[in-house]
Short mmCIF file of C-alpha atoms in Angstrom, two decimals:
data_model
loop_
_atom_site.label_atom_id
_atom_site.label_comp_id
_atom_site.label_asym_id
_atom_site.label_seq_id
_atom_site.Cartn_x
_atom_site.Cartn_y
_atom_site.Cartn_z
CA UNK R 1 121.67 103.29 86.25
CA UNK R 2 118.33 104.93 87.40
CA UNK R 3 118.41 108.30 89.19
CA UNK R 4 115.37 106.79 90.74
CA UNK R 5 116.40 104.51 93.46
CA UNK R 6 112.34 103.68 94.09
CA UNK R 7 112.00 102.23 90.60
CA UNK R 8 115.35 100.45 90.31
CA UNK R 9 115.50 96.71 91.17
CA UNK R 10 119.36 97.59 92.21
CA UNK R 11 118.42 98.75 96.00
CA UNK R 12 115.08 96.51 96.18
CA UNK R 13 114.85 95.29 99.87
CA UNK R 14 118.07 96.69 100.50
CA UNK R 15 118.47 98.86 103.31
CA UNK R 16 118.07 98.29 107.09
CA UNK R 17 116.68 101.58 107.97
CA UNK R 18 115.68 104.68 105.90
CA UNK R 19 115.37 108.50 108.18
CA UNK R 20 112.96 110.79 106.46
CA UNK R 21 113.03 113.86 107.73
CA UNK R 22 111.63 116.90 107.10
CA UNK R 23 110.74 115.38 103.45
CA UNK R 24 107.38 114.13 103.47
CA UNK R 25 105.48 117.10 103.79
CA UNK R 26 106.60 117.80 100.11
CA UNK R 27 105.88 114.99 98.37
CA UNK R 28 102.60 115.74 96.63
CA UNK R 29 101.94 111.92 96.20
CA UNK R 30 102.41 110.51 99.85
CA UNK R 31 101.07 106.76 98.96
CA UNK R 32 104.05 106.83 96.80
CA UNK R 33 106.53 107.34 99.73
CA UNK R 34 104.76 104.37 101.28
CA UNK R 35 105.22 102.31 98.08
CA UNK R 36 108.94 103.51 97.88
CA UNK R 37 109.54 102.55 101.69
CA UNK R 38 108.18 99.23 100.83
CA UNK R 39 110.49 98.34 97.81
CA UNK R 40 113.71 99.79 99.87
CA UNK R 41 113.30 98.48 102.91
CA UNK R 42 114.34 94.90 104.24
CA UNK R 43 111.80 93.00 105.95
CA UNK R 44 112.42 93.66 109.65
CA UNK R 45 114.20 97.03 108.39
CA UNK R 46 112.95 100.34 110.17
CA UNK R 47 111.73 103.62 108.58
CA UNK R 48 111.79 107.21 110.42
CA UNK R 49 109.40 109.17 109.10
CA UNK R 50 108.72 112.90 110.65
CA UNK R 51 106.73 116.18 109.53
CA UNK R 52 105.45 119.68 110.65
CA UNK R 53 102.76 119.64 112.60
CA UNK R 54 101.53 121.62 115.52
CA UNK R 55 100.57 125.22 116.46
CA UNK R 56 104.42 125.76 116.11
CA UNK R 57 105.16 124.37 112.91
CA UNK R 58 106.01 126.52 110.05
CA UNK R 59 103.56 127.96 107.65
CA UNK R 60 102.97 126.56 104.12
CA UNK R 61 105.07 127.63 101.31
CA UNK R 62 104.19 125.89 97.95
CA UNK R 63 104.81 129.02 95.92
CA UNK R 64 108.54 128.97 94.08
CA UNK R 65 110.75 128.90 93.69
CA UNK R 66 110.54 126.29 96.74
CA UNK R 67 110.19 122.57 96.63
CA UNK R 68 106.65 122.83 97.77
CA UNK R 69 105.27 122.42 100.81
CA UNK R 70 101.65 120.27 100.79
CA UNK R 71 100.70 118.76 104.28
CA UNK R 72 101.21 118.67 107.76
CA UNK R 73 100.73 115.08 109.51
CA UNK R 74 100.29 114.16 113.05
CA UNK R 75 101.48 111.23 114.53
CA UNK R 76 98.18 109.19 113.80
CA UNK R 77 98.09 110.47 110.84
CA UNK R 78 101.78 109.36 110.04
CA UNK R 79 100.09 105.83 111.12
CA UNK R 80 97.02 105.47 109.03
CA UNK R 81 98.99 106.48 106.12
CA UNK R 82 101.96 103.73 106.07
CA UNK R 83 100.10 101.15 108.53
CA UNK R 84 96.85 101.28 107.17
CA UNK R 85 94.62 98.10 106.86
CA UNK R 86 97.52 95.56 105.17
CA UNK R 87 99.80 95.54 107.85
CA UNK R 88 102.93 96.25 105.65
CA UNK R 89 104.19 98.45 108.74
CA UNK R 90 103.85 98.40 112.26
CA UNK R 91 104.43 101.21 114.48
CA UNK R 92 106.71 100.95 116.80
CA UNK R 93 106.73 104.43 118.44
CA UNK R 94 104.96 107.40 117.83
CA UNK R 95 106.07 111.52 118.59
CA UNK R 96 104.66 114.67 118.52
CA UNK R 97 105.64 118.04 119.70
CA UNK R 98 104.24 121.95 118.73
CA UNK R 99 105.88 121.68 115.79
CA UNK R 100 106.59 118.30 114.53
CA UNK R 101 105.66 114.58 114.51
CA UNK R 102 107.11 111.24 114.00
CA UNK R 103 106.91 107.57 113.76
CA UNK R 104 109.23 104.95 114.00
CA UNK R 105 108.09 102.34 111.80
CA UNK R 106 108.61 97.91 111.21
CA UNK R 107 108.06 96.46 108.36
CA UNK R 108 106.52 93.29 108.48
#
């Protein structure tokens, strides 16, 4: 058993839908969430994916003993990153308020 569910074959193209929230800001490699998303995920299964952003989101806090705390994505941003050019994702619908942003993702 793997305490990594990204790496294990065990939940590949497993689940339906997968909510991230309030995660991705600290994940210091965020082409690796994408990758991870992609492995999990059925085809036609659905990813949530939101993050600070705004003039009311908090402020950064990578020192410890905290997880750290590395970016702050708009919507568009949220986009480009897990749509990109291969058209693994599509967006479906796309948030943003002073403080936060999401996406509701497909993938293809």
């Amino acid at each position: 058993w793997s305490s990594d569910v990204c790496s294990s074959d065990l939940f590949e193209n497993f689940f339906d839908i997968i909510v991230l929230t309030q995660t991705i800001e600290h994940v210091r490699n965020i082409g690796g969430v994408k990758e991870c998303l992609l492995h999990l995920l059925k085809t036609g299964g659905y990813a949530i994916v939101d993050c600070p952003w705004g003039p009311e989101s908090p402020d950064y806090h990578a020192e410890p003993p905290s997880f750290g705390d590395y970016w702050r994505i708009s919507d568009e941003g949220l986009i480009l990153i897990f749509c990109g050019n291969l058209n693994e994702f599509s967006p479906i619908l796309k948030q943003r308020t002073s403080a936060n942003s999401a996406v509701l993702l497909l993938k293809q």
